[in-house]
XYZ file of C-alpha atoms in Angstrom:
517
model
C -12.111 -21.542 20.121
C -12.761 -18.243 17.882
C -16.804 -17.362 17.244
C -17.385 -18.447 13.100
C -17.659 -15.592 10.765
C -20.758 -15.947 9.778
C -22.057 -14.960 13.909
C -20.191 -11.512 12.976
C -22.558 -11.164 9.684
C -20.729 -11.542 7.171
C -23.990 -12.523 4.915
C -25.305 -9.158 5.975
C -22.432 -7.006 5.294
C -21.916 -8.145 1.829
C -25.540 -7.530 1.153
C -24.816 -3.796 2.255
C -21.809 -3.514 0.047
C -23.767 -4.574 -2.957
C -21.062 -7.775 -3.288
C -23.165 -11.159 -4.736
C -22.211 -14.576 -4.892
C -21.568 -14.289 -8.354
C -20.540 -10.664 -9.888
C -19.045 -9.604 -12.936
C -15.198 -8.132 -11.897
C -15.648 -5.547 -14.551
C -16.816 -1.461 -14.176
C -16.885 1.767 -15.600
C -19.346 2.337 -12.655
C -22.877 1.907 -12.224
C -21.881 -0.007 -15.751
C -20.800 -3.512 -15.246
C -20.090 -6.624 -17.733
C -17.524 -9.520 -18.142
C -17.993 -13.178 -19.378
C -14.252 -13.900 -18.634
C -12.548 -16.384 -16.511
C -14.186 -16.830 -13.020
C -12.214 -15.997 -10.048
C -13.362 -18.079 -6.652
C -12.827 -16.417 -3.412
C -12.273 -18.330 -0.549
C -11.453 -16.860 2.897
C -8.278 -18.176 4.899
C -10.823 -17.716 7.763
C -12.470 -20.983 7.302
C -11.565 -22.203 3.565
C -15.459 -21.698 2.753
C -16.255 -19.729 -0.743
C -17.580 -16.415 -0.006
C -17.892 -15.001 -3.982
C -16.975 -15.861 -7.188
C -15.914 -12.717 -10.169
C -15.427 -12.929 -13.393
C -12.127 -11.784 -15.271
C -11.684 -8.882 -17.623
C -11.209 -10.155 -21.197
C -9.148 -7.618 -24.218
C -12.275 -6.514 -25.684
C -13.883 -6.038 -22.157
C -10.886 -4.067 -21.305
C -10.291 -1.450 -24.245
C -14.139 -0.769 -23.461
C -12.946 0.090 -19.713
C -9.776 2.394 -21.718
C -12.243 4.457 -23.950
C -15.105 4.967 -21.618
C -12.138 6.294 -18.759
C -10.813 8.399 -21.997
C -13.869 10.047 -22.692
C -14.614 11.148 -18.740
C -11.141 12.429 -18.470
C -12.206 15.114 -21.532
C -15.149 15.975 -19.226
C -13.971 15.177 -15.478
C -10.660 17.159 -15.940
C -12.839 20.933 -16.516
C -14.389 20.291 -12.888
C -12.965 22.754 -11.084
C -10.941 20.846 -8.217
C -12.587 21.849 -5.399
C -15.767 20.487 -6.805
C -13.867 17.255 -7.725
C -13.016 17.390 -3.951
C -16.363 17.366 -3.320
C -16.825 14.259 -4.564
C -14.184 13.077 -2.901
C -15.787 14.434 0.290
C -18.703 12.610 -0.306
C -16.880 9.064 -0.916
C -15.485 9.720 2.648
C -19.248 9.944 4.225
C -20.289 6.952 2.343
C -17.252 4.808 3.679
C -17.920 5.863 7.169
C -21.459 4.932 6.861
C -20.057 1.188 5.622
C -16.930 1.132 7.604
C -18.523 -1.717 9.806
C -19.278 -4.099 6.743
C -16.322 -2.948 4.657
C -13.979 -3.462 7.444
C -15.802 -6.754 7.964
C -14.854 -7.885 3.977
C -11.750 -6.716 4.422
C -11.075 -9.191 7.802
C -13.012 -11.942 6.402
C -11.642 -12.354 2.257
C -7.881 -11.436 3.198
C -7.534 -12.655 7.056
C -6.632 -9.738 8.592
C -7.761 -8.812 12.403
C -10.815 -7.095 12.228
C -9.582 -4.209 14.144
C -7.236 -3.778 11.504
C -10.193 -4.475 8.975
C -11.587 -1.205 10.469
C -8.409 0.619 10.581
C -7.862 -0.081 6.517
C -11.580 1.616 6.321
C -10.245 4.311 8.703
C -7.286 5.043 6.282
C -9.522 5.584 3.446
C -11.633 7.841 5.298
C -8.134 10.058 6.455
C -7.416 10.112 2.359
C -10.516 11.255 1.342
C -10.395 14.090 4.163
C -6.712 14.593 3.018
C -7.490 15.213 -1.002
C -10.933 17.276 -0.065
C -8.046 19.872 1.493
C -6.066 19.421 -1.185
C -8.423 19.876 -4.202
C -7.699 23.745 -2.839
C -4.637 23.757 -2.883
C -2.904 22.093 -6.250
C -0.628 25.190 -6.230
C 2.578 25.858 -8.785
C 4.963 28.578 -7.985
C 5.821 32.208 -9.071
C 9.558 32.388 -10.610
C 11.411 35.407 -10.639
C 12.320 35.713 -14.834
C 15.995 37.350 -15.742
C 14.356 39.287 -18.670
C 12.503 42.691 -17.741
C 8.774 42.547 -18.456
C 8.667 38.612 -18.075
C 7.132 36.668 -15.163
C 7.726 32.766 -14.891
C 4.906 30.699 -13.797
C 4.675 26.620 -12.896
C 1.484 24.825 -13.655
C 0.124 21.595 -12.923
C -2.111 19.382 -14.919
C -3.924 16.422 -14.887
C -2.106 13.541 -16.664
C -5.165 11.155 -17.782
C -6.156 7.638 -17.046
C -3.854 6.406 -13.653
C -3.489 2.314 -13.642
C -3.553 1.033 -10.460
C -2.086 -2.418 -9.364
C -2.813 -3.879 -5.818
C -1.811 -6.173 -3.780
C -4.218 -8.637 -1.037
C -2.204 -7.266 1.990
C -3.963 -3.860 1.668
C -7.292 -4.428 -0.063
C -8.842 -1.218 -0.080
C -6.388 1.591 1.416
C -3.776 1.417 -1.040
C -5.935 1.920 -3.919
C -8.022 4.822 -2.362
C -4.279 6.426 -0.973
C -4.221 6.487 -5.193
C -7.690 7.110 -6.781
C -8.467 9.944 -4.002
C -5.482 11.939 -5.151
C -5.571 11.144 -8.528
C -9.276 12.302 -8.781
C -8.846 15.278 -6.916
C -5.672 16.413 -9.531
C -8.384 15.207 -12.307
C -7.049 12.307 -13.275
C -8.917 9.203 -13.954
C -8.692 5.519 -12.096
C -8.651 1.886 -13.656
C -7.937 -0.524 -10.837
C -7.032 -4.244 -11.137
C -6.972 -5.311 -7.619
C -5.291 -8.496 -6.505
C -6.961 -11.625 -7.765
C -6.216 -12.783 -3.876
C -9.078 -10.362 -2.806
C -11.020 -9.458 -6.025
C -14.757 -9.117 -4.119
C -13.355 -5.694 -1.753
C -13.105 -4.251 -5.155
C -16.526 -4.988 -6.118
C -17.622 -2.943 -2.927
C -15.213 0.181 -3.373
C -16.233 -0.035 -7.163
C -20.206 0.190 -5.256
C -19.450 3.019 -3.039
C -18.130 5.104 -5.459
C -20.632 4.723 -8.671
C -23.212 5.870 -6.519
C -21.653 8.769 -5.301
C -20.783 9.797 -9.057
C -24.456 8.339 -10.024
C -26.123 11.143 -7.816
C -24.083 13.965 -8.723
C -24.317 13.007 -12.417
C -20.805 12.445 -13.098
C -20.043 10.566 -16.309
C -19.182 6.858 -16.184
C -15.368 6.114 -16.192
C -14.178 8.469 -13.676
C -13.586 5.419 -11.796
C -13.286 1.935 -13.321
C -12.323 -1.848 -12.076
C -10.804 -4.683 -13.823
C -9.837 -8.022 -12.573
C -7.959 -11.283 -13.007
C -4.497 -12.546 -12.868
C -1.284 -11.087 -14.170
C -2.165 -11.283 -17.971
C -4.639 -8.451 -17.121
C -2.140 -6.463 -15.275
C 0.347 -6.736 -18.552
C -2.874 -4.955 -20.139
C -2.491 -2.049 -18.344
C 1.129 -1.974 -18.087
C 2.020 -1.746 -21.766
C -0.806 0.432 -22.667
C 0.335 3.547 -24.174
C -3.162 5.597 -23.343
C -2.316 4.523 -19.548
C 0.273 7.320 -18.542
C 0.744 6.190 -15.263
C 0.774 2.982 -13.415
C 1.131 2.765 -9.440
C 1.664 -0.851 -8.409
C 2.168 -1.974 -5.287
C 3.203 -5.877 -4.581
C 7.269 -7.745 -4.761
C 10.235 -6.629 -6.249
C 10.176 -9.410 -8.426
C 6.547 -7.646 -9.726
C 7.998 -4.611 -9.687
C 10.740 -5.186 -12.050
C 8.482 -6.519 -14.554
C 5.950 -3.644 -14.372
C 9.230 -1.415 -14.529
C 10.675 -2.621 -17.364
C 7.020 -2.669 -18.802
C 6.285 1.058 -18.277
C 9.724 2.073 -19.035
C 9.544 0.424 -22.732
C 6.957 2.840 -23.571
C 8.357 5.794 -21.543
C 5.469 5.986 -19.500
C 5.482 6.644 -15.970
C 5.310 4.362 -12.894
C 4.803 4.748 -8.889
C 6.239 1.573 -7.295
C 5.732 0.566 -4.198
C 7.963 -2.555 -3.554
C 9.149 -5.066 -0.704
C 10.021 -4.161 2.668
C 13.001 -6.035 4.529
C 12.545 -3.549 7.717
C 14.771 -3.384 10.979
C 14.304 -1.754 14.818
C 17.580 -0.949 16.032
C 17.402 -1.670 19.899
C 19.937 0.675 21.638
C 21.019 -0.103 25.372
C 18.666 3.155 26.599
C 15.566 1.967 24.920
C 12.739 1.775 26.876
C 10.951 -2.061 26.906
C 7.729 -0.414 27.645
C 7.937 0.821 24.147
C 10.073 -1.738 22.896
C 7.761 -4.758 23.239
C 4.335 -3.425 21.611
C 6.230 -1.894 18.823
C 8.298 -5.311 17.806
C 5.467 -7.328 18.030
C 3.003 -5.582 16.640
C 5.687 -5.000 13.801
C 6.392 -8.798 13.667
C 2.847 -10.011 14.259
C 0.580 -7.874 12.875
C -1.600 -8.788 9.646
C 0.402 -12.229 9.699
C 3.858 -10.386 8.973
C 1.990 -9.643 5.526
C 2.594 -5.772 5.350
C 5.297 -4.642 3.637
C 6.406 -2.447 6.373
C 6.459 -5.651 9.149
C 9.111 -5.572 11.140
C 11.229 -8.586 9.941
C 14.998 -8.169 12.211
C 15.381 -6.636 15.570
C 18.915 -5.523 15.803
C 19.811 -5.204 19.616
C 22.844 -4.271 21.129
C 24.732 -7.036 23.218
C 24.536 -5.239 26.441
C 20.680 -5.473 26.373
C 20.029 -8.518 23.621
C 19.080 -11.128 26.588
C 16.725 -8.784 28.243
C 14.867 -7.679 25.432
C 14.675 -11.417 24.155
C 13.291 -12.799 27.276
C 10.504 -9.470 26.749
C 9.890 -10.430 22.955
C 9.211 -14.299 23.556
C 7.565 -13.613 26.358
C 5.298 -11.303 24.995
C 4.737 -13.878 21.866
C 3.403 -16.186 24.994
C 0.409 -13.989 25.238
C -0.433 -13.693 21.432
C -3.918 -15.126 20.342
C -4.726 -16.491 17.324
C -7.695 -17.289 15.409
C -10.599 -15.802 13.320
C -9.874 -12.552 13.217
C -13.446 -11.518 12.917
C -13.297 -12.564 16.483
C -11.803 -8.886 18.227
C -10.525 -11.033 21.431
C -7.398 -12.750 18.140
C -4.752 -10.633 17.463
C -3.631 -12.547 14.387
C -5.314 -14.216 11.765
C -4.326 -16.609 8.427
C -1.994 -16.372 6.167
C -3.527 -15.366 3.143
C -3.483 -18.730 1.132
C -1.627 -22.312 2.039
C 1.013 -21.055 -0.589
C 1.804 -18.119 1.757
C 1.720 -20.994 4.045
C 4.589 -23.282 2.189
C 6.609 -20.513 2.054
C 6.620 -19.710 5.429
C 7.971 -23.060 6.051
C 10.537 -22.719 3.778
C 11.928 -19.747 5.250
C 11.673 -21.203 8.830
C 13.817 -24.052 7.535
C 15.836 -22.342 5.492
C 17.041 -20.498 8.300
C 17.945 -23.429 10.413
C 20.006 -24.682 7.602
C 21.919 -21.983 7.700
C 22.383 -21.852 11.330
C 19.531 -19.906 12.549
C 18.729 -20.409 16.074
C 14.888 -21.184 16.396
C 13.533 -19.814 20.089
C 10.313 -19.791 19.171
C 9.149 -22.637 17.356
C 6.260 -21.693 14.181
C 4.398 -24.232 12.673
C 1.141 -24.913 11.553
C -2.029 -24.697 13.620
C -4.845 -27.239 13.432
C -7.744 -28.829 14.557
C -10.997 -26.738 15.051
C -11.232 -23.004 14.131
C -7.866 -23.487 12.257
C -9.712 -25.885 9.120
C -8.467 -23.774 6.475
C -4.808 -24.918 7.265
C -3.785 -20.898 6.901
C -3.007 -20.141 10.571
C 0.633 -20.423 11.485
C 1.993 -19.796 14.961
C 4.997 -16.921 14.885
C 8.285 -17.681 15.126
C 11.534 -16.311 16.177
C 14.835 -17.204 14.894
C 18.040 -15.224 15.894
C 20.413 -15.243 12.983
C 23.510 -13.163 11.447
C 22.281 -10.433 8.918
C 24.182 -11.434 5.934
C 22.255 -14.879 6.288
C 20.366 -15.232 2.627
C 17.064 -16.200 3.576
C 17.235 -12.999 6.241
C 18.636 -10.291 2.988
C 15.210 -11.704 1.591
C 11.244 -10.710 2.812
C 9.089 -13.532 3.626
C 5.239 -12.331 3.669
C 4.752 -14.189 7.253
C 5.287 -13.682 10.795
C 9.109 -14.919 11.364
C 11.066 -12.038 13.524
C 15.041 -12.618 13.484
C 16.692 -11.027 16.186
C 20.065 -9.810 15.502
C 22.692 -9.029 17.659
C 25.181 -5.753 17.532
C 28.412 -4.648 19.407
C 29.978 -0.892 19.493
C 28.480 1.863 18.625
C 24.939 2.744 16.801
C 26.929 3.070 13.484
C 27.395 -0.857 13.209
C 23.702 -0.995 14.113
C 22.832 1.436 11.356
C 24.921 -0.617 8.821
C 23.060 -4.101 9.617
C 20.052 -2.447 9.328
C 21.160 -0.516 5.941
C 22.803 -3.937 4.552
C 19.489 -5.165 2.656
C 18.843 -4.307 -1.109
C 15.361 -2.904 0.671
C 14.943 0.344 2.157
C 10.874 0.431 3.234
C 10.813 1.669 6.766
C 12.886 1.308 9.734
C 12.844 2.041 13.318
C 15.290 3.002 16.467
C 14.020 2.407 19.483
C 16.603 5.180 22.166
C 16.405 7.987 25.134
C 19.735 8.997 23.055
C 18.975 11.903 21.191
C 22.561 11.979 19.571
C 21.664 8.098 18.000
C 18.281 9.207 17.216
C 19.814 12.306 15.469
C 22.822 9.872 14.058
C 20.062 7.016 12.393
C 17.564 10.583 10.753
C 20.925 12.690 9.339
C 21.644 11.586 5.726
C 24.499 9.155 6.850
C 21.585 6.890 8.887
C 18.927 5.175 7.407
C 18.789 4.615 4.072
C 14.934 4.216 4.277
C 11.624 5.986 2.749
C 10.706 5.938 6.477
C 12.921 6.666 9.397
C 11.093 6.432 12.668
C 12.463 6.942 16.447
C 10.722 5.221 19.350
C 8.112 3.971 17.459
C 7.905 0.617 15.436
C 8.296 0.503 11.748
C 4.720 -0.644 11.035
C 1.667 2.175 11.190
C 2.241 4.822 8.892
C -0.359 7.574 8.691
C -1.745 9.245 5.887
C -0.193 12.871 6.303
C 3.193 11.866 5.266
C 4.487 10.470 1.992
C 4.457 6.804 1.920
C 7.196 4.640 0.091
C 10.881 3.467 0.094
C 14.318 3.538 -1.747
C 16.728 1.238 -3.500
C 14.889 -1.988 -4.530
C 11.687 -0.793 -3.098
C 11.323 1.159 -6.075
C 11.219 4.528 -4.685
C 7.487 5.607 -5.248
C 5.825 7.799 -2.948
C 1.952 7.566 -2.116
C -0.621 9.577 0.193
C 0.164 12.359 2.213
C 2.758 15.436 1.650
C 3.507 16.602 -2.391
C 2.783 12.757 -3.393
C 0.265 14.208 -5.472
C 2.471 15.271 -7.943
C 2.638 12.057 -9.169
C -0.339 12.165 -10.376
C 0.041 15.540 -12.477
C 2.471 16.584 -14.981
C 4.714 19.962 -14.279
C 4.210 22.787 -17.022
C 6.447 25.911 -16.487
C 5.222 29.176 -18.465
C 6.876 32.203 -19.210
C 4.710 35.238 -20.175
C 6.057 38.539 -21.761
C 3.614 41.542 -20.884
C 6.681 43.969 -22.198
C 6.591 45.548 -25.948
C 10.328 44.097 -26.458
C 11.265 40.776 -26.950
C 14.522 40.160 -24.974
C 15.900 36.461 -25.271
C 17.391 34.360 -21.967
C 21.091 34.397 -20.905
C 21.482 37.901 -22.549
C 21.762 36.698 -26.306
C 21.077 39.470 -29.165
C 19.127 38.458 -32.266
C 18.558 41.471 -34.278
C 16.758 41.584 -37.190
């Protein structure tokens, strides 16, 4: 059975990451304080408590809002590149801790420690990312219609940026946020999910002492935590003029509606319900790691897993008998252990509604050919680790027009051409990511021209989970359509100022119009 976590150090890496057994979930920095609410952690590893934190009360809260107002006066006259600096060094630091981070990260949400590493990994590719682009926040030259007048567009820092996490993503989705956002000279309050509160406590660590040493003031970068009634703090806050949250659509409405209310700004990133299209040239060798890594990976709890498999009838029996026999060779267990490739779910409600959706899909004449269930006996005490399941369904099914956070794959089958393929996959209120696995180049072509997928990401012979930092990250129609990372996602994080300067002695007015005095 899988090694315990504590053989891997666990003890010793939160010792390194400054994380206690009892910590205060509230930071403008080196500065922290909070008699709230205590939030337990307990790991879906073993059930045991690894850390407790407390909540962020009001009053603690509109200290956290006016010590991030006053460093925004101050950190928003850095020049950028020296704000990319920073940045820079925040990269080091996490490679120096990307064992024990990545270890955290495994251990309080449940993910496979390689993937523990790889969340690390991403914030290190950020950092590296915004240094580059702390020279490079450029507006454009516009050619003016009035002699003597040049048009110019500016960008600006907007102020404090809320950010809203989710437990699938501990770390990398709030650094995708606060590395951009501090490089454009904004400034970061985070309220990270009360499912994995203590890998906040360590980014909030890493970062105070890099602003500590290079005498940066405190609120540049500042943590709150606790349940929803915390996140409704930052959400209706008028002094917040921006607020990226990433978790469900049903979140993501209320945080929309929220923001909206007080016409401030938000950056959603929202559920994924995301399809491979299986085409009779596909290769299997490319095929099989790609769907199952997709359906498998993290426990099915990204939002880009790959939930349906659409596969054309010509090939559907050969590339089941691949899939399931692939999902013979899966391991799980502790995912500290490197030998597992899956983990726990993150918490035995994750776990209910797993079962739910298994069933759910039987009753509506889902065809289960590989049976889930719940694991137990020893190494699986924490009753979190489920086995992953296949079901082969219709699309239109309602538990499959829905994402379940677990590992259940339905496998779908198509006729005709890659049109009806590109429909089923398109027929979800979700548009995340999405995949088409082909040696065709006219499908490929046919699923990337603006009549394919209706996605944020459109990918060809790869799966739909993996997304690297270099391109914008996000997704359309009830996903929310928020874009994060690489690319111009930046200018999220900045507000647009167009100028118009007259260096003539005459004063001629736009679309030709005479006002003479």
């Amino acid at each position: 059975m899988a090694t315990t976590a504590t053989a891997f150090g666990i003890e010793n890496a939160l010792e390194k990451l400054g994380v206690k057994k009892h910590n205060q979930g509230t930071s403008t920095g080196n500065n922290w304080f909070g008699d709230g609410e205590v939030i337990e952690s307990y790991t879906p590893v073993n059930g045991n408590l690894i850390g407790t934190v407390t909540t962020t009360t009001r009053e603690d809260y509109d200290k956290v809002i006016t010590t991030a107002q006053d460093a925004f006066l101050k950190w928003r006259a850095v020049p950028a590149p020296v704000r990319g600096e920073i940045v820079r060094q925040f990269g080091n630091k996490l490679r120096e801790l990307k064992e024990p981070l990545g270890q955290l990260v495994s251990y309080e949400m449940g993910k496979s420690l390689q993937e523990g590493y790889g969340e690390v990994q991403e914030m290190i590719d950020i950092c590296d990312f915004a240094v580059g682009l702390s020279r490079q926040l450029t507006g454009l030259t516009i050619p003016s219609e009035r002699p003597g007048h040049v048009m110019r567009e500016q960008w600006h820092p907007l102020g404090i940026v809320g950010i809203i996490s989710a437990f699938n993503f501990p770390v990398a989705v709030w650094s995708w946020n606060t590395a951009l956002a501090w490089v454009c000279g904004d400034v970061t309050v985070w309220k990270a999910s009360e499912k994995a509160p203590l890998c906040s406590i360590a980014c909030q660590n890493i970062i105070a002492e890099v602003l500590k040493d290079n005498n940066m003031p405190e609120g540049i970068s500042c943590i709150i935590n606790g349940d929803y009634r915390v996140g409704e703090m930052l959400t209706t806050d008028k002094r917040v003029p921006l607020i990226s949250a990433t978790g469900s659509i049903r979140m993501g409405r209320i945080v929309g509606t929220a923001v909206a209310q007080r016409l401030g700004k938000s950056l959603l990133e929202l559920g994924g319900n995301n399809a491979i299209i299986i085409t009779p040239t596909a290769d299997l060798k490319v095929v099989v790691p790609g769907a199952v890594f997709g359906a498998v990976g993290t426990a099915g709890q990204r939002c880009t897993s790959t939930r349906r498999l659409i596969i054309h009838e010509s090939v559907y029996d050969k590339v089941k008998d691949a899939i399931v026999g692939a999902y013979k060779q899966i391991r799980i267990g502790n995912p500290l252990d490197e030998n597992n490739h899956v983990g726990p779910l993150i918490d035995k409600d994750a776990v209910e509604m797993y079962l739910s959706a298994i069933e759910k899909a039987k009753q509506e004449g889902g065809n289960v050919i590989v049976e889930g269930g719940v694991l137990e006996g020893e190494g699986y005490e924490s009753g979190c680790y489920v086995k992953p399941a296949i079901i082969e369904v219709e699309n239109h099914y309602e538990i499959v027009q829905n994402e379940t956070f677990a590992p259940i794959l339905y496998l779908i089958k198509y006729s005709g051409d890659v049109e009806n393929a590109i429909a089923l996959q398109n027929g979800v209120v979700q548009g995340l990511s999405s995949a088409i696995m082909t040696n065709d180049i006219k499908e490929a072509e046919r699923f990337l021209c603006f009549a394919g997928s209706d996605c944020g990401i459109a990918n060809v012979n790869i799966g739909t989970s993996g997304a690297e930092i270099g391109g914008a990250f996000g997704g359309e129609k009830e996903t929310g359509g928020g874009r994060e990372s690489g690319s111009d996602a930046w200018k999220a994080y900045m507000r647009r100022q167009t100028n118009t300067v007259n260096y003539s002695d005459e004063l001629p007015l736009a679309q030709g119009i005479k006002f003479d005095l």
